[in-house]
PDB file of C-alpha atoms in Angstrom:
ATOM      1  CA  ILE A 294       3.671 -15.847  81.471  1.00 41.00           C
ATOM      2  CA  LEU A 295      -0.130 -16.355  80.140  1.00 44.00           C
ATOM      3  CA  ALA A 296      -0.360 -12.863  79.139  1.00 50.00           C
ATOM      4  CA  ALA A 297       2.866 -12.792  77.297  1.00 49.00           C
ATOM      5  CA  THR A 298       1.990 -16.118  75.468  1.00 49.00           C
ATOM      6  CA  SER A 299      -1.358 -14.583  74.390  1.00 50.00           C
ATOM      7  CA  ALA A 300       0.201 -11.410  73.027  1.00 50.00           C
ATOM      8  CA  GLY A 301       2.883 -13.576  71.236  1.00 51.00           C
ATOM      9  CA  ALA A 302       0.608 -15.713  69.557  1.00 50.00           C
ATOM     10  CA  ALA A 303      -1.457 -12.697  68.233  1.00 53.00           C
ATOM     11  CA  ASP A 304       1.747 -11.251  66.546  1.00 57.00           C
ATOM     12  CA  LEU A 305       2.247 -14.586  64.446  1.00 54.00           C
ATOM     13  CA  PRO A 306       1.499 -14.434  60.794  1.00 57.00           C
ATOM     14  CA  ASN A 307      -1.585 -15.790  59.241  1.00 57.00           C
ATOM     15  CA  THR A 308      -0.655 -18.730  57.333  1.00 54.00           C
ATOM     16  CA  LYS A 309      -4.342 -19.204  55.986  1.00 58.00           C
ATOM     17  CA  GLU A 310      -5.164 -18.626  52.305  1.00 60.00           C
ATOM     18  CA  ALA A 311      -6.933 -15.435  51.560  1.00 58.00           C
ATOM     19  CA  PRO A 312     -10.537 -15.945  50.382  1.00 60.00           C
ATOM     20  CA  VAL A 313     -10.763 -15.920  46.435  1.00 55.00           C
ATOM     21  CA  PRO A 314     -13.060 -13.432  45.151  1.00 56.00           C
ATOM     22  CA  ALA A 315     -16.347 -14.608  43.342  1.00 52.00           C
ATOM     23  CA  PRO A 316     -15.889 -14.252  39.484  1.00 53.00           C
ATOM     24  CA  VAL A 317     -17.537 -11.435  37.857  1.00 54.00           C
ATOM     25  CA  SER A 318     -19.826 -12.699  35.096  1.00 64.00           C
ATOM     26  CA  ALA A 319     -20.518 -10.989  32.041  1.00 81.00           C
ATOM     27  CA  PHE A 320     -23.814  -8.949  31.580  1.00 90.00           C
ATOM     28  CA  ASP A 321     -26.416 -11.091  29.884  1.00 93.00           C
ATOM     29  CA  TRP A 322     -28.722  -9.091  27.378  1.00 95.00           C
ATOM     30  CA  THR A 323     -31.164 -11.984  27.107  1.00 95.00           C
ATOM     31  CA  GLY A 324     -34.755 -11.226  28.586  1.00 96.00           C
ATOM     32  CA  PHE A 325     -37.753  -8.918  28.582  1.00 97.00           C
ATOM     33  CA  TYR A 326     -37.781  -5.450  29.462  1.00 98.00           C
ATOM     34  CA  ALA A 327     -39.759  -2.482  29.672  1.00 98.00           C
ATOM     35  CA  GLY A 328     -39.228   1.305  30.076  1.00 98.00           C
ATOM     36  CA  VAL A 329     -39.787   4.787  29.242  1.00 98.00           C
ATOM     37  CA  ASN A 330     -38.457   7.318  26.546  1.00 98.00           C
ATOM     38  CA  GLY A 331     -38.512  11.042  25.803  1.00 98.00           C
ATOM     39  CA  GLY A 332     -37.309  13.304  23.127  1.00 98.00           C
ATOM     40  CA  TYR A 333     -37.811  15.551  20.248  1.00 98.00           C
ATOM     41  CA  GLY A 334     -38.901  15.561  16.623  1.00 97.00           C
ATOM     42  CA  LEU A 335     -38.123  17.439  13.881  1.00 96.00           C
ATOM     43  CA  ASP A 336     -38.889  17.722  10.040  1.00 95.00           C
ATOM     44  CA  HIS A 337     -38.736  20.547   7.339  1.00 93.00           C
ATOM     45  CA  VAL A 338     -40.433  20.409   4.000  1.00 90.00           C
ATOM     46  CA  SER A 339     -41.505  22.765   1.093  1.00 91.00           C
ATOM     47  CA  VAL A 340     -45.344  23.242   0.538  1.00 93.00           C
ATOM     48  CA  PRO A 341     -46.452  24.046  -2.757  1.00 94.00           C
ATOM     49  CA  TYR A 342     -50.016  25.212  -2.793  1.00 93.00           C
ATOM     50  CA  ILE A 343     -53.150  26.175  -4.932  1.00 93.00           C
ATOM     51  CA  LEU A 344     -56.150  28.022  -3.908  1.00 92.00           C
ATOM     52  CA  THR A 345     -59.187  28.192  -6.459  1.00 90.00           C
ATOM     53  CA  LEU A 346     -61.642  30.725  -5.325  1.00 87.00           C
ATOM     54  CA  PRO A 347     -64.543  32.402  -7.144  1.00 85.00           C
ATOM     55  CA  GLY A 348     -62.366  35.427  -7.961  1.00 83.00           C
ATOM     56  CA  GLY A 349     -59.312  33.470  -9.290  1.00 88.00           C
ATOM     57  CA  THR A 350     -56.473  31.062  -8.545  1.00 92.00           C
ATOM     58  CA  ALA A 351     -53.454  31.863  -6.483  1.00 90.00           C
ATOM     59  CA  ARG A 352     -50.514  29.391  -6.246  1.00 92.00           C
ATOM     60  CA  GLY A 353     -47.017  29.209  -4.703  1.00 93.00           C
ATOM     61  CA  ILE A 354     -44.424  27.620  -2.564  1.00 94.00           C
ATOM     62  CA  SER A 355     -43.955  28.056   1.124  1.00 93.00           C
ATOM     63  CA  ALA A 356     -41.758  26.341   3.629  1.00 93.00           C
ATOM     64  CA  MET A 357     -42.842  24.195   7.000  1.00 94.00           C
ATOM     65  CA  THR A 358     -40.917  22.996   9.857  1.00 94.00           C
ATOM     66  CA  GLU A 359     -42.176  20.689  12.063  1.00 95.00           C
ATOM     67  CA  ARG A 360     -40.967  20.237  15.601  1.00 96.00           C
ATOM     68  CA  GLY A 361     -41.950  19.159  19.118  1.00 97.00           C
ATOM     69  CA  PRO A 362     -41.401  17.051  22.102  1.00 98.00           C
ATOM     70  CA  LEU A 363     -42.329  13.328  22.502  1.00 98.00           C
ATOM     71  CA  LEU A 364     -42.878  10.833  25.601  1.00 98.00           C
ATOM     72  CA  GLY A 365     -43.995   7.353  25.780  1.00 98.00           C
ATOM     73  CA  GLY A 366     -42.705   3.962  26.608  1.00 98.00           C
ATOM     74  CA  GLN A 367     -41.475   0.667  24.995  1.00 98.00           C
ATOM     75  CA  ILE A 368     -41.710  -3.021  25.732  1.00 98.00           C
ATOM     76  CA  GLY A 369     -39.339  -5.759  24.005  1.00 98.00           C
ATOM     77  CA  TYR A 370     -37.197  -9.047  24.262  1.00 98.00           C
ATOM     78  CA  ASN A 371     -33.391  -9.610  23.786  1.00 97.00           C
ATOM     79  CA  TYR A 372     -31.691 -12.795  22.897  1.00 95.00           C
ATOM     80  CA  GLU A 373     -28.015 -12.907  23.211  1.00 93.00           C
ATOM     81  CA  LEU A 374     -26.265 -15.135  20.671  1.00 92.00           C
ATOM     82  CA  THR A 375     -22.798 -16.307  21.812  1.00 86.00           C
ATOM     83  CA  ASN A 376     -19.831 -18.224  20.207  1.00 83.00           C
ATOM     84  CA  LEU A 377     -20.707 -17.248  16.847  1.00 82.00           C
ATOM     85  CA  PRO A 378     -18.102 -17.440  13.731  1.00 83.00           C
ATOM     86  CA  LEU A 379     -16.110 -14.316  13.283  1.00 78.00           C
ATOM     87  CA  LEU A 380     -18.632 -12.078  15.429  1.00 77.00           C
ATOM     88  CA  GLY A 381     -18.152 -13.985  18.855  1.00 79.00           C
ATOM     89  CA  HIS A 382     -21.610 -12.855  20.264  1.00 84.00           C
ATOM     90  CA  ALA A 383     -24.634 -10.706  19.080  1.00 92.00           C
ATOM     91  CA  VAL A 384     -27.962  -9.519  20.194  1.00 95.00           C
ATOM     92  CA  VAL A 385     -31.376 -10.046  18.318  1.00 96.00           C
ATOM     93  CA  GLY A 386     -34.696  -8.736  19.759  1.00 97.00           C
ATOM     94  CA  ILE A 387     -37.941  -7.228  18.975  1.00 98.00           C
ATOM     95  CA  GLU A 388     -39.520  -3.935  20.430  1.00 98.00           C
ATOM     96  CA  ALA A 389     -42.791  -2.158  20.446  1.00 98.00           C
ATOM     97  CA  ASP A 390     -43.018   1.534  21.457  1.00 97.00           C
ATOM     98  CA  SER A 391     -45.895   4.003  21.451  1.00 97.00           C
ATOM     99  CA  ASP A 392     -45.375   7.819  22.196  1.00 98.00           C
ATOM    100  CA  TRP A 393     -47.736  10.736  22.680  1.00 97.00           C
ATOM    101  CA  ALA A 394     -46.045  13.708  20.630  1.00 97.00           C
ATOM    102  CA  ASP A 395     -46.635  17.370  19.717  1.00 97.00           C
ATOM    103  CA  ILE A 396     -44.613  17.541  16.391  1.00 96.00           C
ATOM    104  CA  ASN A 397     -46.485  20.683  14.926  1.00 96.00           C
ATOM    105  CA  GLY A 398     -45.525  23.135  12.078  1.00 94.00           C
ATOM    106  CA  SER A 399     -47.368  25.231   9.585  1.00 94.00           C
ATOM    107  CA  ALA A 400     -46.628  27.034   6.420  1.00 94.00           C
ATOM    108  CA  GLN A 401     -47.818  30.703   5.980  1.00 93.00           C
ATOM    109  CA  ALA A 402     -48.344  32.125   2.605  1.00 91.00           C
ATOM    110  CA  VAL A 403     -49.493  35.480   1.512  1.00 90.00           C
ATOM    111  CA  THR A 404     -51.977  35.558  -1.400  1.00 88.00           C
ATOM    112  CA  ALA A 405     -54.102  38.095  -3.493  1.00 85.00           C
ATOM    113  CA  PHE A 406     -56.980  36.924  -1.639  1.00 86.00           C
ATOM    114  CA  GLY A 407     -55.416  37.390   2.022  1.00 88.00           C
ATOM    115  CA  PRO A 408     -53.187  35.230   4.118  1.00 92.00           C
ATOM    116  CA  ALA A 409     -53.433  31.551   4.295  1.00 92.00           C
ATOM    117  CA  ALA A 410     -51.825  28.812   6.513  1.00 94.00           C
ATOM    118  CA  PHE A 411     -51.398  24.932   6.090  1.00 94.00           C
ATOM    119  CA  GLY A 412     -50.312  22.624   8.855  1.00 94.00           C
ATOM    120  CA  THR A 413     -49.569  19.297  10.184  1.00 94.00           C
ATOM    121  CA  ARG A 414     -49.486  18.041  13.624  1.00 95.00           C
ATOM    122  CA  ILE A 415     -48.412  14.552  14.770  1.00 95.00           C
ATOM    123  CA  GLU A 416     -50.380  13.757  17.879  1.00 96.00           C
ATOM    124  CA  ASN A 417     -49.011  10.244  18.611  1.00 96.00           C
ATOM    125  CA  PHE A 418     -47.155   7.444  16.799  1.00 96.00           C
ATOM    126  CA  GLY A 419     -45.570   3.869  17.601  1.00 96.00           C
ATOM    127  CA  THR A 420     -43.401   1.274  16.143  1.00 97.00           C
ATOM    128  CA  LEU A 421     -42.864  -2.511  15.962  1.00 97.00           C
ATOM    129  CA  ARG A 422     -39.358  -3.030  15.267  1.00 97.00           C
ATOM    130  CA  GLY A 423     -36.695  -5.622  15.004  1.00 97.00           C
ATOM    131  CA  ARG A 424     -33.239  -5.189  16.347  1.00 96.00           C
ATOM    132  CA  LEU A 425     -29.982  -6.289  15.666  1.00 96.00           C
ATOM    133  CA  GLY A 426     -26.703  -5.447  17.923  1.00 95.00           C
ATOM    134  CA  TYR A 427     -23.445  -6.229  19.015  1.00 94.00           C
ATOM    135  CA  ASP A 428     -22.525  -5.945  22.562  1.00 93.00           C
ATOM    136  CA  PHE A 429     -19.268  -4.994  24.456  1.00 92.00           C
ATOM    137  CA  ASP A 430     -20.319  -6.734  27.663  1.00 92.00           C
ATOM    138  CA  ARG A 431     -22.540  -4.017  29.082  1.00 95.00           C
ATOM    139  CA  LEU A 432     -22.422  -1.853  25.968  1.00 96.00           C
ATOM    140  CA  LEU A 433     -24.995  -2.615  23.329  1.00 96.00           C
ATOM    141  CA  LEU A 434     -24.740  -1.240  19.689  1.00 97.00           C
ATOM    142  CA  TYR A 435     -27.733  -1.736  17.520  1.00 98.00           C
ATOM    143  CA  ILE A 436     -29.724  -0.941  14.672  1.00 97.00           C
ATOM    144  CA  GLY A 437     -33.699  -1.651  13.975  1.00 97.00           C
ATOM    145  CA  GLY A 438     -36.298  -1.292  11.426  1.00 97.00           C
ATOM    146  CA  GLY A 439     -39.983  -2.236  11.130  1.00 97.00           C
ATOM    147  CA  LEU A 440     -43.555  -1.011  11.078  1.00 96.00           C
ATOM    148  CA  SER A 441     -45.042   2.110  12.430  1.00 96.00           C
ATOM    149  CA  TYR A 442     -48.215   4.224  12.919  1.00 95.00           C
ATOM    150  CA  ALA A 443     -48.984   7.662  13.582  1.00 96.00           C
ATOM    151  CA  THR A 444     -52.299   9.804  14.167  1.00 96.00           C
ATOM    152  CA  THR A 445     -51.926  13.229  12.303  1.00 95.00           C
ATOM    153  CA  GLU A 446     -53.945  16.330  12.125  1.00 95.00           C
ATOM    154  CA  ILE A 447     -53.763  18.074   8.766  1.00 95.00           C
ATOM    155  CA  TYR A 448     -55.188  21.768   9.103  1.00 95.00           C
ATOM    156  CA  TYR A 449     -55.578  24.820   6.798  1.00 94.00           C
ATOM    157  CA  SER A 450     -57.025  28.546   7.055  1.00 92.00           C
ATOM    158  CA  GLY A 451     -57.524  31.257   4.878  1.00 85.00           C
ATOM    159  CA  PRO A 452     -59.633  34.073   4.042  1.00 80.00           C
ATOM    160  CA  GLY A 453     -63.211  33.318   5.127  1.00 81.00           C
ATOM    161  CA  TYR A 454     -62.742  29.487   5.356  1.00 87.00           C
ATOM    162  CA  SER A 455     -60.691  26.947   7.601  1.00 92.00           C
ATOM    163  CA  GLY A 456     -61.029  23.064   8.247  1.00 93.00           C
ATOM    164  CA  ALA A 457     -59.118  20.091   9.854  1.00 94.00           C
ATOM    165  CA  THR A 458     -58.768  16.341   9.345  1.00 94.00           C
ATOM    166  CA  THR A 459     -57.483  13.839  11.965  1.00 95.00           C
ATOM    167  CA  THR A 460     -56.481  10.381  10.630  1.00 93.00           C
ATOM    168  CA  THR A 461     -54.579   7.359  11.953  1.00 93.00           C
ATOM    169  CA  ARG A 462     -52.421   5.683   9.520  1.00 91.00           C
ATOM    170  CA  LEU A 463     -50.289   2.550   9.345  1.00 91.00           C
ATOM    171  CA  PRO A 464     -48.325   1.770   6.427  1.00 88.00           C
ATOM    172  CA  LEU A 465     -47.884  -1.825   5.679  1.00 84.00           C
ATOM    173  CA  ARG A 466     -44.232  -1.465   4.658  1.00 87.00           C
ATOM    174  CA  PHE A 467     -40.961  -0.888   6.538  1.00 90.00           C
ATOM    175  CA  SER A 468     -41.227   2.793   7.623  1.00 92.00           C
ATOM    176  CA  ALA A 469     -39.100   3.216  11.051  1.00 96.00           C
ATOM    177  CA  TYR A 470     -35.404   2.827  11.200  1.00 97.00           C
ATOM    178  CA  THR A 471     -33.242   3.379  14.453  1.00 97.00           C
ATOM    179  CA  ILE A 472     -29.544   3.377  15.397  1.00 98.00           C
ATOM    180  CA  GLY A 473     -28.525   3.625  18.851  1.00 98.00           C
ATOM    181  CA  ALA A 474     -26.521   2.661  21.998  1.00 98.00           C
ATOM    182  CA  GLU A 475     -27.694   1.162  25.478  1.00 98.00           C
ATOM    183  CA  TYR A 476     -25.523   0.561  28.583  1.00 98.00           C
ATOM    184  CA  ALA A 477     -26.322  -1.627  31.532  1.00 97.00           C
ATOM    185  CA  LEU A 478     -26.205   0.505  34.757  1.00 97.00           C
ATOM    186  CA  SER A 479     -26.599  -2.849  36.809  1.00 95.00           C
ATOM    187  CA  ASN A 480     -28.140  -6.148  36.242  1.00 93.00           C
ATOM    188  CA  ASN A 481     -31.666  -4.951  35.879  1.00 95.00           C
ATOM    189  CA  TRP A 482     -31.217  -1.019  34.597  1.00 97.00           C
ATOM    190  CA  THR A 483     -30.102   0.050  31.357  1.00 98.00           C
ATOM    191  CA  ILE A 484     -30.119   3.619  29.704  1.00 98.00           C
ATOM    192  CA  ARG A 485     -30.167   4.331  25.900  1.00 98.00           C
ATOM    193  CA  ALA A 486     -30.074   7.029  23.354  1.00 98.00           C
ATOM    194  CA  GLU A 487     -31.132   6.607  19.685  1.00 98.00           C
ATOM    195  CA  TYR A 488     -31.903   8.287  16.619  1.00 98.00           C
ATOM    196  CA  MET A 489     -34.997   7.269  14.608  1.00 98.00           C
ATOM    197  CA  TYR A 490     -36.434   8.090  11.191  1.00 97.00           C
ATOM    198  CA  ASP A 491     -40.040   7.532  10.581  1.00 96.00           C
ATOM    199  CA  TYR A 492     -41.858   7.751   7.199  1.00 94.00           C
ATOM    200  CA  ILE A 493     -45.590   7.536   7.465  1.00 92.00           C
ATOM    201  CA  ARG A 494     -47.018   9.407   4.794  1.00 88.00           C
ATOM    202  CA  ALA A 495     -46.509  12.101   2.070  1.00 89.00           C
ATOM    203  CA  GLY A 496     -49.166  13.182  -0.314  1.00 89.00           C
ATOM    204  CA  TRP A 497     -51.407  16.058  -1.594  1.00 92.00           C
ATOM    205  CA  ASN A 498     -54.726  17.102   0.284  1.00 92.00           C
ATOM    206  CA  ASP A 499     -57.880  18.475  -1.524  1.00 92.00           C
ATOM    207  CA  TYR A 500     -60.527  20.157   0.311  1.00 93.00           C
ATOM    208  CA  ASP A 501     -63.732  21.705  -0.905  1.00 92.00           C
ATOM    209  CA  PRO A 502     -65.021  23.708   1.854  1.00 90.00           C
ATOM    210  CA  ALA A 503     -67.706  25.508  -0.214  1.00 88.00           C
ATOM    211  CA  PRO A 504     -68.762  25.671  -3.900  1.00 89.00           C
ATOM    212  CA  GLY A 505     -66.271  27.266  -6.281  1.00 86.00           C
ATOM    213  CA  ILE A 506     -63.581  26.968  -3.651  1.00 89.00           C
ATOM    214  CA  VAL A 507     -60.846  24.483  -3.806  1.00 92.00           C
ATOM    215  CA  ILE A 508     -57.643  24.072  -1.329  1.00 92.00           C
ATOM    216  CA  ASP A 509     -55.029  21.805  -2.565  1.00 93.00           C
ATOM    217  CA  PHE A 510     -51.635  21.566  -0.494  1.00 93.00           C
ATOM    218  CA  PRO A 511     -49.288  18.656   0.445  1.00 92.00           C
ATOM    219  CA  SER A 512     -48.415  17.456   4.105  1.00 90.00           C
ATOM    220  CA  ARG A 513     -45.809  14.840   5.160  1.00 88.00           C
ATOM    221  CA  ALA A 514     -45.935  12.864   8.371  1.00 89.00           C
ATOM    222  CA  THR A 515     -42.348  12.435   8.270  1.00 91.00           C
ATOM    223  CA  PHE A 516     -39.878  13.194  11.052  1.00 93.00           C
ATOM    224  CA  HIS A 517     -36.524  12.762  12.514  1.00 97.00           C
ATOM    225  CA  VAL A 518     -36.492  11.613  16.558  1.00 97.00           C
ATOM    226  CA  ALA A 519     -33.705  11.835  18.898  1.00 98.00           C
ATOM    227  CA  ARG A 520     -34.756  10.489  22.350  1.00 98.00           C
ATOM    228  CA  VAL A 521     -33.315   8.707  25.491  1.00 98.00           C
ATOM    229  CA  GLY A 522     -34.774   5.887  27.313  1.00 98.00           C
ATOM    230  CA  LEU A 523     -34.719   3.849  30.622  1.00 98.00           C
ATOM    231  CA  ASN A 524     -35.261   0.457  30.554  1.00 98.00           C
ATOM    232  CA  TYR A 525     -35.876  -2.401  33.505  1.00 98.00           C
ATOM    233  CA  LYS A 526     -34.743  -5.830  32.390  1.00 96.00           C
ATOM    234  CA  PHE A 527     -36.720  -8.771  34.107  1.00 95.00           C
ATOM    235  CA  ASP A 528     -34.820 -11.725  35.423  1.00 83.00           C
ATOM    236  CA  LEU A 529     -37.259 -14.264  35.074  1.00 74.00           C
ATOM    237  CA  PHE A 530     -34.760 -17.297  34.647  1.00 63.00           C
ATOM    238  CA  PRO A 531     -31.826 -15.992  36.631  1.00 59.00           C
ATOM    239  CA  PRO A 532     -28.433 -18.121  36.266  1.00 53.00           C
ATOM    240  CA  SER A 533     -27.616 -20.512  39.106  1.00 50.00           C
ATOM    241  CA  PRO A 534     -25.186 -18.791  41.739  1.00 51.00           C
ATOM    242  CA  ILE A 535     -21.406 -19.660  41.435  1.00 47.00           C
ATOM    243  CA  LEU A 536     -20.392 -21.575  44.698  1.00 50.00           C
ATOM    244  CA  ALA A 537     -16.703 -21.157  45.921  1.00 50.00           C
ATOM    245  CA  LYS A 538     -15.218 -24.572  46.276  1.00 47.00           C
TER     246      LYS A 538
END
């Protein structure tokens, strides 16, 4: 009788309420972050040149394509604005990055005095940019702009002469612009893809390697960058946990 009673009780329906699942909170973009990035830079420019030598003057126009990889890191801070009129919510922030680069290209020219080459290599660059975006929970679309710097090497070679100059330039104007998308993989890790246009400097270079010899040609530290990145978001002030009633 006891065994039958126990078996019958086990078959009775469970009248207890099912546990209520914890609500899923929206992703919060507010906070500091740091990460790494990598990508590729590219630029194409026409290069007019003037060679003044003891035997005469040679001039013409050649073309130069600068290209190469880049690798670096970034740090920044985002702040998410909510309950905005019309928009609903948005994200504002500031970011600094610095990248090693090997964006290099040279223009080749055939002159009456022999072959000549004029080149530009971007060795490293960095930016300090503001960011403005709109998020769809874990997806953030953003634009940005700000200051930049770059270390460039300008070099040339010709029949019997060659030289190079390395300079770090910091334009005091808005010179870097970005557009991109970022997605939160978890509460701390995000991935991104972005395009950046950076205009550091464009101008003529005049070299006098020897008496009676003058080399004039332009260079341009301007490049288009496509890169991807991985960020870690620091939860310095995590929200209080939601307790079930």
